[in-house]
PDB file of C-alpha atoms in Angstrom:
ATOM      1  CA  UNK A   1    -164.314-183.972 -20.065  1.00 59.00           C
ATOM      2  CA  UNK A   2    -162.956-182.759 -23.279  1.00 82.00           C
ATOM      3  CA  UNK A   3    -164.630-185.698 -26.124  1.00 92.00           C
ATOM      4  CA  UNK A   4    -166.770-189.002 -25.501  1.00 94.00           C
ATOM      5  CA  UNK A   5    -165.770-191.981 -26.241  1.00 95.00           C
ATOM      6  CA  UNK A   6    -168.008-194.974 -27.576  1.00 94.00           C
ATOM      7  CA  UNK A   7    -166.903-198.345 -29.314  1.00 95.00           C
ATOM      8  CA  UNK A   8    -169.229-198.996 -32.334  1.00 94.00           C
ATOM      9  CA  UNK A   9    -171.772-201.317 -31.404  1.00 93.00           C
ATOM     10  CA  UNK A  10    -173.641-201.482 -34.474  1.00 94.00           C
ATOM     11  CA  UNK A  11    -174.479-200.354 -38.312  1.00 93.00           C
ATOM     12  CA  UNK A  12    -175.598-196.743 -37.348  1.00 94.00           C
ATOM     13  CA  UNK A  13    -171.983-196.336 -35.252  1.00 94.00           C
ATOM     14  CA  UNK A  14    -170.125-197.639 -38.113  1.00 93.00           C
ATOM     15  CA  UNK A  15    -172.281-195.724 -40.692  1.00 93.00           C
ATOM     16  CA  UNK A  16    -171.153-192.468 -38.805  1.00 94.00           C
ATOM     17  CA  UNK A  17    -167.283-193.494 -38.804  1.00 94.00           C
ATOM     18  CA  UNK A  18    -167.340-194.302 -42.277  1.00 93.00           C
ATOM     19  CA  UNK A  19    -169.100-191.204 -43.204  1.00 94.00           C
ATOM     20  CA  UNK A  20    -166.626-189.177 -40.920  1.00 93.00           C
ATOM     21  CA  UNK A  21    -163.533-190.885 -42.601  1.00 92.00           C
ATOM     22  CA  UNK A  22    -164.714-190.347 -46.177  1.00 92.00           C
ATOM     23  CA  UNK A  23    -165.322-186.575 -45.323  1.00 92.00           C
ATOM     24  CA  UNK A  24    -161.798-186.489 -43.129  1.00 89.00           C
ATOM     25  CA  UNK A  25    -160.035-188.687 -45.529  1.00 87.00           C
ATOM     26  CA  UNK A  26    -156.805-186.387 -46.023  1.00 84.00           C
ATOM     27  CA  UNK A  27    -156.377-186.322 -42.138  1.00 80.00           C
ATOM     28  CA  UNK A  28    -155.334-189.892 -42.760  1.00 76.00           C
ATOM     29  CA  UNK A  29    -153.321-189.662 -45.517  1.00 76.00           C
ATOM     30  CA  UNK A  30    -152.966-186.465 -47.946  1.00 78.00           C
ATOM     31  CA  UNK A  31    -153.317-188.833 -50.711  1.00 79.00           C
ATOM     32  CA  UNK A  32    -155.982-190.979 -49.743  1.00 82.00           C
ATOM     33  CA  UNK A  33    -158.238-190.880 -52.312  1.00 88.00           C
ATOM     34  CA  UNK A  34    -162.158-191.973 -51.999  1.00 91.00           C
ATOM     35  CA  UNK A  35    -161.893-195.084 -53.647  1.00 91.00           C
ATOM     36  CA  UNK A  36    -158.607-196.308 -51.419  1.00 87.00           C
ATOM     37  CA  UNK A  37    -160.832-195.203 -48.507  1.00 89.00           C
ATOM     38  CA  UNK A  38    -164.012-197.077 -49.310  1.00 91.00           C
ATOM     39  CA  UNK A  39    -161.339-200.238 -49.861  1.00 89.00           C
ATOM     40  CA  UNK A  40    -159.982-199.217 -46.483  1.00 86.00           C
ATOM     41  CA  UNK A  41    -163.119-199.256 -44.765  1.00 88.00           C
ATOM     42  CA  UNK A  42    -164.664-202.664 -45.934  1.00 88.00           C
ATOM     43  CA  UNK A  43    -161.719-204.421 -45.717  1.00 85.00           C
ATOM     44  CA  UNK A  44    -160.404-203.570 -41.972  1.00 82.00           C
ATOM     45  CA  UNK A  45    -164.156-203.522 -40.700  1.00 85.00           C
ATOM     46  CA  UNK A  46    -163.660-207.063 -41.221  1.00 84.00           C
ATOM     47  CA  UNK A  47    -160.968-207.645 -38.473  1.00 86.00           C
ATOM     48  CA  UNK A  48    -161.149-204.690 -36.511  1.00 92.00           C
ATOM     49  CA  UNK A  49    -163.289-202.352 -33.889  1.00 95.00           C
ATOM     50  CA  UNK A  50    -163.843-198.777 -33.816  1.00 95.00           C
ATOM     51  CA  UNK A  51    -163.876-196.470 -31.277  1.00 96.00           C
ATOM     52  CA  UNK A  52    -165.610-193.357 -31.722  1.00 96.00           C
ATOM     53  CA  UNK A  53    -164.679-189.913 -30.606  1.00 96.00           C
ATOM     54  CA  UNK A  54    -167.360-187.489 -30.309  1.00 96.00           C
ATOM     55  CA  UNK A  55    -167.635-184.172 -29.140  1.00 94.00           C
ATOM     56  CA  UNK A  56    -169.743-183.183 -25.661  1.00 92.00           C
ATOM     57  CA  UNK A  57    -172.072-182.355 -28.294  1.00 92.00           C
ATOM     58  CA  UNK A  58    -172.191-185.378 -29.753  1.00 91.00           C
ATOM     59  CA  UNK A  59    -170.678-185.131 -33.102  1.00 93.00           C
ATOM     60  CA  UNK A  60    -168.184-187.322 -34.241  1.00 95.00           C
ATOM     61  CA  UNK A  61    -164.746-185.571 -34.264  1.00 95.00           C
ATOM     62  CA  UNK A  62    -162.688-188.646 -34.804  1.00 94.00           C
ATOM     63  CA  UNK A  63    -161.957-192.184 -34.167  1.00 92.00           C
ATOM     64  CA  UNK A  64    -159.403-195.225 -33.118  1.00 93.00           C
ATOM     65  CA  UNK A  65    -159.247-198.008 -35.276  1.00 91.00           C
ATOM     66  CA  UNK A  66    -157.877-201.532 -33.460  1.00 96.00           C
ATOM     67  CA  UNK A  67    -157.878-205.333 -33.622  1.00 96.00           C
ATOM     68  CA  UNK A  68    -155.948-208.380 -32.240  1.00 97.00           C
ATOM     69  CA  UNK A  69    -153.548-210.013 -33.099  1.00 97.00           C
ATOM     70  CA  UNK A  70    -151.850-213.620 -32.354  1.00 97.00           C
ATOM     71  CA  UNK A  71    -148.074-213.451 -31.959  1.00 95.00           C
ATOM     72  CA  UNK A  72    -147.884-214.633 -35.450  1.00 95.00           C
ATOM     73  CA  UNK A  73    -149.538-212.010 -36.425  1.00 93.00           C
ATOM     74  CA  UNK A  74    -152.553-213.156 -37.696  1.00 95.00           C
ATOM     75  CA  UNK A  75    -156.318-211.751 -36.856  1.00 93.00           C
ATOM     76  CA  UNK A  76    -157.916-213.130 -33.611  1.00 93.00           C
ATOM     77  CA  UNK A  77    -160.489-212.637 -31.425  1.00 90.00           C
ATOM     78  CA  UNK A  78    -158.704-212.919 -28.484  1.00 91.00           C
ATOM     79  CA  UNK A  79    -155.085-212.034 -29.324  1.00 95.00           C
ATOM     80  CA  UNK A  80    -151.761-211.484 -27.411  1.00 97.00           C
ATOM     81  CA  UNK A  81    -151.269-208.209 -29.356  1.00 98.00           C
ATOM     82  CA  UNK A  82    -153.728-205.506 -29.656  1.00 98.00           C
ATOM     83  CA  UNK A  83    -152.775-203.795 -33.122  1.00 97.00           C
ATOM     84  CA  UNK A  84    -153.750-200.056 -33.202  1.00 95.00           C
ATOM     85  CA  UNK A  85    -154.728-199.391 -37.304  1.00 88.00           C
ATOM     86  CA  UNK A  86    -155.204-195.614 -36.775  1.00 85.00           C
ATOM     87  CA  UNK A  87    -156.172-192.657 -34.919  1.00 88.00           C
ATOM     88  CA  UNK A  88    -157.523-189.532 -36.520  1.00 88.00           C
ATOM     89  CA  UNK A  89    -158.961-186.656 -34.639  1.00 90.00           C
ATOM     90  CA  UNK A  90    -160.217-183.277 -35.704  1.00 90.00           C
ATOM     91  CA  UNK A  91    -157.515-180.960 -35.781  1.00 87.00           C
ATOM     92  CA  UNK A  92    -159.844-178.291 -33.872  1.00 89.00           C
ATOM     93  CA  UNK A  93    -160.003-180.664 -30.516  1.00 88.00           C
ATOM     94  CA  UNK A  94    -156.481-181.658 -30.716  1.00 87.00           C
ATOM     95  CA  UNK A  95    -154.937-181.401 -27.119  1.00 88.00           C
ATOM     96  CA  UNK A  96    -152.594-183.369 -25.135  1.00 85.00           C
ATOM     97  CA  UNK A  97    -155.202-183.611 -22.834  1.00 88.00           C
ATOM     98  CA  UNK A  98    -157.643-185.223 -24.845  1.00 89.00           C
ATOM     99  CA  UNK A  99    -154.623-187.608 -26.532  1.00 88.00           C
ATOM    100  CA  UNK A 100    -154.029-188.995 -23.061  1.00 89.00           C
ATOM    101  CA  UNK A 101    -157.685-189.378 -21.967  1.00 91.00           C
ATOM    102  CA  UNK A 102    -159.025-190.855 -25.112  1.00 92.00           C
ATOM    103  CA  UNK A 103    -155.369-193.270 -25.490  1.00 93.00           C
ATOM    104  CA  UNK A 104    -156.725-193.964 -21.741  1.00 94.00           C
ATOM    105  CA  UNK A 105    -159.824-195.015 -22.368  1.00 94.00           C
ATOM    106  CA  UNK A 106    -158.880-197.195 -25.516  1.00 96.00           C
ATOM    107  CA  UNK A 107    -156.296-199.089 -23.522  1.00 96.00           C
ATOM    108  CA  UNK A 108    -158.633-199.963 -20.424  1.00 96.00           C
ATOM    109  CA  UNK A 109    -161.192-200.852 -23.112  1.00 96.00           C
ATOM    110  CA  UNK A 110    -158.986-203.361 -24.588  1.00 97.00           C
ATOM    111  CA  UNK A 111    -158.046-204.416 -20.940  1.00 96.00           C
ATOM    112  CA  UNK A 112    -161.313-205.262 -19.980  1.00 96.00           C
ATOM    113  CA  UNK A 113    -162.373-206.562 -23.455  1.00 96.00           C
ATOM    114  CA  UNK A 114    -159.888-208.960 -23.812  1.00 96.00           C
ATOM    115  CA  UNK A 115    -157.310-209.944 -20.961  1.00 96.00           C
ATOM    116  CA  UNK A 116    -155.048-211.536 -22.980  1.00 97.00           C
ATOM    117  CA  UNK A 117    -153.248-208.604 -24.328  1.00 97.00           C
ATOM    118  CA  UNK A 118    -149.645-208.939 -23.614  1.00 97.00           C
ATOM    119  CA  UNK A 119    -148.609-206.150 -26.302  1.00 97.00           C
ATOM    120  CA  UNK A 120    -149.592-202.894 -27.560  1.00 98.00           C
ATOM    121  CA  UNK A 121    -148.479-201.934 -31.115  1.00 97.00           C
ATOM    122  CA  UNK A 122    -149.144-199.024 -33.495  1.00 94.00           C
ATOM    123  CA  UNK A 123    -147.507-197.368 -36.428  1.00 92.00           C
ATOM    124  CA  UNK A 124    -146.876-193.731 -37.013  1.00 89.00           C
ATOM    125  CA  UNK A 125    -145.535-191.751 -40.055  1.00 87.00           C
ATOM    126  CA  UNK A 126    -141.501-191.325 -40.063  1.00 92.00           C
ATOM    127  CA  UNK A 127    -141.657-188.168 -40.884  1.00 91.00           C
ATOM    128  CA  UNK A 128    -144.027-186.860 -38.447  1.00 88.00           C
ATOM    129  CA  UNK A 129    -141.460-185.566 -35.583  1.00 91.00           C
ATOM    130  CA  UNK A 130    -143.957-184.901 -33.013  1.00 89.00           C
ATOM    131  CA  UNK A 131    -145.652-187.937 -33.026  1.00 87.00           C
ATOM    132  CA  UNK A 132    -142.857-189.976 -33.163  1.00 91.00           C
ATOM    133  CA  UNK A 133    -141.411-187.996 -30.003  1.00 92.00           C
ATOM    134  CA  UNK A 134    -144.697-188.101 -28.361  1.00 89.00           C
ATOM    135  CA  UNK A 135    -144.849-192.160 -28.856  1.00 91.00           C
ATOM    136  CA  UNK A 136    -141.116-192.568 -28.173  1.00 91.00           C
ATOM    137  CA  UNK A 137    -142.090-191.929 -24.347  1.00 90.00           C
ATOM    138  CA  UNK A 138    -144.068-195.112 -23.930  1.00 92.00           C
ATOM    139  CA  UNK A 139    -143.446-197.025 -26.320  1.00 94.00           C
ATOM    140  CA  UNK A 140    -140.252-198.242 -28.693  1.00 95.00           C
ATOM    141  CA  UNK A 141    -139.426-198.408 -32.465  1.00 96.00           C
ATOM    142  CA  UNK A 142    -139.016-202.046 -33.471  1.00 97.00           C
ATOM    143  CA  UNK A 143    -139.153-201.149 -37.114  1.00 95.00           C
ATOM    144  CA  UNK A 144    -140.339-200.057 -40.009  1.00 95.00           C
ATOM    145  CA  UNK A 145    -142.626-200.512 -43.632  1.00 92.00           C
ATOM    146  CA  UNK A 146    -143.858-199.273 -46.192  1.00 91.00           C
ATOM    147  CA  UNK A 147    -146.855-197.365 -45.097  1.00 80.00           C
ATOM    148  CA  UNK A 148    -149.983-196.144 -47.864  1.00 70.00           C
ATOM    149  CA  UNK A 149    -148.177-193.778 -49.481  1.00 70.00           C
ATOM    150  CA  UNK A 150    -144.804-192.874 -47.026  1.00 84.00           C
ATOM    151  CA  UNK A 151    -142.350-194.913 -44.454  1.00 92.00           C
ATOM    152  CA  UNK A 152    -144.166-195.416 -41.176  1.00 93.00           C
ATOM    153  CA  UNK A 153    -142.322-196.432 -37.759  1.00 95.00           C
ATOM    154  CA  UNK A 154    -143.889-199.674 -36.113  1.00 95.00           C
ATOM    155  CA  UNK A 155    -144.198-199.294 -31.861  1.00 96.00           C
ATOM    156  CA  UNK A 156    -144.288-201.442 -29.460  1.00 97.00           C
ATOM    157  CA  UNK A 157    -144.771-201.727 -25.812  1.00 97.00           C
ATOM    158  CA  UNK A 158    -145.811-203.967 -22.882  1.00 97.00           C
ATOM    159  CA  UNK A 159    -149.682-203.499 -22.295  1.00 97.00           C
ATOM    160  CA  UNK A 160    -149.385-203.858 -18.663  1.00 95.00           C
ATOM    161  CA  UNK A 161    -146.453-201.249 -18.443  1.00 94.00           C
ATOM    162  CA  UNK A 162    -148.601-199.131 -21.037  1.00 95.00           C
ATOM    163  CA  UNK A 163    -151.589-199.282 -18.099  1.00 95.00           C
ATOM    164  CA  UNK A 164    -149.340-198.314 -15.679  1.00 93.00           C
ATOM    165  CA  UNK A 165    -148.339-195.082 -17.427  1.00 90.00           C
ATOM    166  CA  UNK A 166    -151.396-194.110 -18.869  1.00 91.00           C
ATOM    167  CA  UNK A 167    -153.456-194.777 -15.152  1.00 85.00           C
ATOM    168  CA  UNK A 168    -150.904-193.110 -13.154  1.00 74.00           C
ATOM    169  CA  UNK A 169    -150.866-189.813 -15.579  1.00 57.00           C
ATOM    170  CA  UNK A 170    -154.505-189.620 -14.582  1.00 53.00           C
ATOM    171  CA  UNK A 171    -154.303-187.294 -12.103  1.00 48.00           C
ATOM    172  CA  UNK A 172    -152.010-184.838 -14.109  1.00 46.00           C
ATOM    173  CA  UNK A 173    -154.752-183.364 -16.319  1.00 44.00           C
TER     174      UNK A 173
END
């Protein structure tokens, strides 16, 4: 096992990921400044979960930001979409083996945490080529927006199908 992986179950959880994304700020945007983080922070904690990413060690080397969604898009509990906000990790454990076993665990997290996931969205820079060839392979483009401070592409894909890949790839690490 390359990371850990632990949704934030209370204050001293999200106290770490907020003190991780004010110190890795840039990894989420190279303009982000502190103030549009600290804005960031308190107003998605209000909708959203975190999952942490921490080393064997047990420091925190990233994180995956989610909620759901109803089909009109609006913030529920128990929503038909689950909404990926972000994903940052350290670029020093970056691997396609961790991507694939920490995207695992997030999905059959949300799987078991809420059952009535029918759809799995995220966004992604436009101009990032590797993602966006990396996400092409499970999931599809049905859009775009104005992102912070650049065009991002919006994904989609069925959650089940999503499952399906990301479960049978398990034995390929």
């Amino acid at each position: 096992m390359l990371a850990q992986y632990r949704v934030c179950k209370n204050d001293a959880d999200l106290a770490q990921y907020a003190l991780y994304f004010i110190r890795h700020r840039t990894d989420f945007s190279s303009k982000f400044s502190l103030p549009d983080t600290l804005y960031h922070i308190l107003q998605s904690l209000q909708q959203s979960k975190v999952m942490l990413i921490l080393s064997l060690e047990g420091d925190t080397i990233g994180w995956a930001h989610y909620r759901y969604l109803s089909t009109e898009y609006e913030p529920v509990r128990e929503g038909e979409i689950a909404f990926v906000d972000s994903v940052i990790i350290n670029d020093a454990y970056r691997s396609g083996r961790l991507f694939i076993n920490g995207f695992r665990f997030l999905a059959n997290h949300i799987a078991a945490e809420n059952p009535k996931v029918r759809t799995f969205e995220f966004h992604a820079l436009a101009s990032h080529a590797y993602l966006n060839r990396l996400y092409s392979k499970f999931a599809t483009i049905v859009g775009q927006r104005d992102g912070y401070h650049e065009i991002e592409n919006a994904y989609s894909t069925d959650f089940n199908q999503l499952l399906h890949y990301l479960n049978r790839t398990k034995n390929d690490n």
